[in-house]
PDB file of C-alpha atoms in Angstrom:
ATOM      1  CA  UNK A   1       0.523  -2.544   0.562  1.00 86.00           C
ATOM      2  CA  UNK A   2      -0.908   0.802   1.522  1.00 92.00           C
ATOM      3  CA  UNK A   3      -0.625   4.098  -0.342  1.00 95.00           C
ATOM      4  CA  UNK A   4       1.209   6.868   1.532  1.00 96.00           C
ATOM      5  CA  UNK A   5       2.109  10.477   0.902  1.00 96.00           C
ATOM      6  CA  UNK A   6       5.347  12.032   2.132  1.00 95.00           C
ATOM      7  CA  UNK A   7       5.610  15.818   2.503  1.00 96.00           C
ATOM      8  CA  UNK A   8       9.155  17.062   2.974  1.00 95.00           C
ATOM      9  CA  UNK A   9      10.290  20.616   3.638  1.00 96.00           C
ATOM     10  CA  UNK A  10      13.847  21.103   2.422  1.00 95.00           C
ATOM     11  CA  UNK A  11      16.341  23.807   3.307  1.00 94.00           C
ATOM     12  CA  UNK A  12      15.650  26.750   0.940  1.00 93.00           C
ATOM     13  CA  UNK A  13      19.378  27.425   0.502  1.00 93.00           C
ATOM     14  CA  UNK A  14      20.217  24.183  -1.345  1.00 92.00           C
ATOM     15  CA  UNK A  15      21.173  24.567  -5.012  1.00 91.00           C
ATOM     16  CA  UNK A  16      19.439  22.888  -7.974  1.00 89.00           C
ATOM     17  CA  UNK A  17      21.970  20.053  -8.252  1.00 91.00           C
ATOM     18  CA  UNK A  18      21.659  19.392  -4.502  1.00 92.00           C
ATOM     19  CA  UNK A  19      17.870  19.401  -4.852  1.00 93.00           C
ATOM     20  CA  UNK A  20      18.061  16.772  -7.596  1.00 93.00           C
ATOM     21  CA  UNK A  21      20.342  14.676  -5.404  1.00 93.00           C
ATOM     22  CA  UNK A  22      17.968  14.992  -2.459  1.00 93.00           C
ATOM     23  CA  UNK A  23      15.025  13.854  -4.611  1.00 93.00           C
ATOM     24  CA  UNK A  24      17.061  10.832  -5.740  1.00 93.00           C
ATOM     25  CA  UNK A  25      17.913   9.999  -2.107  1.00 92.00           C
ATOM     26  CA  UNK A  26      14.219  10.131  -1.133  1.00 92.00           C
ATOM     27  CA  UNK A  27      13.317   7.816  -4.035  1.00 93.00           C
ATOM     28  CA  UNK A  28      16.138   5.444  -3.056  1.00 93.00           C
ATOM     29  CA  UNK A  29      15.060   5.366   0.612  1.00 92.00           C
ATOM     30  CA  UNK A  30      11.534   4.438  -0.459  1.00 93.00           C
ATOM     31  CA  UNK A  31      12.802   1.716  -2.813  1.00 93.00           C
ATOM     32  CA  UNK A  32      15.251   0.325  -0.227  1.00 92.00           C
ATOM     33  CA  UNK A  33      12.388  -0.282   2.187  1.00 92.00           C
ATOM     34  CA  UNK A  34      10.319  -2.161  -0.377  1.00 91.00           C
ATOM     35  CA  UNK A  35       8.131   0.717  -1.495  1.00 92.00           C
ATOM     36  CA  UNK A  36       7.057   1.493  -5.023  1.00 90.00           C
ATOM     37  CA  UNK A  37       7.564   5.194  -5.785  1.00 77.00           C
ATOM     38  CA  UNK A  38       4.653   6.537  -7.794  1.00 83.00           C
ATOM     39  CA  UNK A  39       5.645  10.208  -7.999  1.00 91.00           C
ATOM     40  CA  UNK A  40       8.106  12.602  -6.406  1.00 91.00           C
ATOM     41  CA  UNK A  41       7.606  16.223  -7.338  1.00 92.00           C
ATOM     42  CA  UNK A  42       8.786  19.619  -6.180  1.00 94.00           C
ATOM     43  CA  UNK A  43       5.767  21.680  -5.180  1.00 94.00           C
ATOM     44  CA  UNK A  44       7.786  24.869  -4.881  1.00 93.00           C
ATOM     45  CA  UNK A  45       9.417  27.386  -2.616  1.00 94.00           C
ATOM     46  CA  UNK A  46       7.010  28.516   0.122  1.00 95.00           C
ATOM     47  CA  UNK A  47       6.953  30.800   3.129  1.00 97.00           C
ATOM     48  CA  UNK A  48       6.589  28.811   6.365  1.00 96.00           C
ATOM     49  CA  UNK A  49       3.961  29.628   8.988  1.00 96.00           C
ATOM     50  CA  UNK A  50       6.674  29.673  11.652  1.00 96.00           C
ATOM     51  CA  UNK A  51      10.475  29.342  11.607  1.00 96.00           C
ATOM     52  CA  UNK A  52      11.921  25.840  11.556  1.00 94.00           C
ATOM     53  CA  UNK A  53      15.587  25.668  12.562  1.00 92.00           C
ATOM     54  CA  UNK A  54      15.787  29.429  11.976  1.00 94.00           C
ATOM     55  CA  UNK A  55      14.493  29.230   8.373  1.00 95.00           C
ATOM     56  CA  UNK A  56      11.424  31.228   7.328  1.00 96.00           C
ATOM     57  CA  UNK A  57      11.150  29.617   3.851  1.00 96.00           C
ATOM     58  CA  UNK A  58      11.334  26.077   2.555  1.00 96.00           C
ATOM     59  CA  UNK A  59      11.195  24.007  -0.616  1.00 96.00           C
ATOM     60  CA  UNK A  60       8.242  21.618  -0.537  1.00 97.00           C
ATOM     61  CA  UNK A  61       8.528  18.124  -2.024  1.00 96.00           C
ATOM     62  CA  UNK A  62       5.654  15.609  -2.193  1.00 96.00           C
ATOM     63  CA  UNK A  63       6.135  11.868  -2.807  1.00 95.00           C
ATOM     64  CA  UNK A  64       3.368   9.311  -3.263  1.00 96.00           C
ATOM     65  CA  UNK A  65       4.201   5.627  -2.826  1.00 96.00           C
ATOM     66  CA  UNK A  66       2.968   2.196  -1.744  1.00 95.00           C
ATOM     67  CA  UNK A  67       4.602   0.505   1.242  1.00 94.00           C
ATOM     68  CA  UNK A  68       3.902  -1.764   4.204  1.00 89.00           C
ATOM     69  CA  UNK A  69       3.205  -0.174   7.583  1.00 86.00           C
ATOM     70  CA  UNK A  70       6.310  -1.535   9.321  1.00 87.00           C
ATOM     71  CA  UNK A  71       8.557  -0.092   6.626  1.00 91.00           C
ATOM     72  CA  UNK A  72       6.972   3.362   6.928  1.00 92.00           C
ATOM     73  CA  UNK A  73       8.128   3.690  10.550  1.00 89.00           C
ATOM     74  CA  UNK A  74      11.718   2.919   9.538  1.00 89.00           C
ATOM     75  CA  UNK A  75      11.464   5.337   6.608  1.00 91.00           C
ATOM     76  CA  UNK A  76      10.238   8.162   8.861  1.00 89.00           C
ATOM     77  CA  UNK A  77      13.118   7.676  11.286  1.00 88.00           C
ATOM     78  CA  UNK A  78      15.675   7.673   8.468  1.00 89.00           C
ATOM     79  CA  UNK A  79      14.250  10.806   6.831  1.00 90.00           C
ATOM     80  CA  UNK A  80      14.683  12.853  10.001  1.00 85.00           C
ATOM     81  CA  UNK A  81      18.447  12.232  10.120  1.00 83.00           C
ATOM     82  CA  UNK A  82      19.402  14.713   7.360  1.00 85.00           C
ATOM     83  CA  UNK A  83      20.018  18.398   8.064  1.00 86.00           C
ATOM     84  CA  UNK A  84      18.812  19.450   4.557  1.00 90.00           C
ATOM     85  CA  UNK A  85      15.338  18.184   5.478  1.00 93.00           C
ATOM     86  CA  UNK A  86      13.721  20.658   7.852  1.00 94.00           C
ATOM     87  CA  UNK A  87      10.533  18.663   8.405  1.00 95.00           C
ATOM     88  CA  UNK A  88       8.918  15.452   7.111  1.00 94.00           C
ATOM     89  CA  UNK A  89       5.408  14.077   7.445  1.00 95.00           C
ATOM     90  CA  UNK A  90       4.152  10.696   6.207  1.00 94.00           C
ATOM     91  CA  UNK A  91       0.382  10.261   5.936  1.00 95.00           C
ATOM     92  CA  UNK A  92      -1.912   7.631   4.533  1.00 94.00           C
ATOM     93  CA  UNK A  93      -3.281   8.756   1.195  1.00 86.00           C
TER      94      UNK A  93
END
């Protein structure tokens, strides 16, 4: 298994309880695809370099996990299907 890092930019307008739910969903998606979630942390609210879907700000979340390469492709496709997630990027750590 390979170590990966997932950077997610969430909609800045979601409330704290929605943010907690979104973090749980990210952890569950990683676990459902056979990954072992090391950490998932909120980096903070940041100004974006350019607007994404009309939003100038975003809440940054970073997850570090181990997973096989085939599962990462499926995870990336699933992560893009939620409107609360403005942008996602999975990289090898």
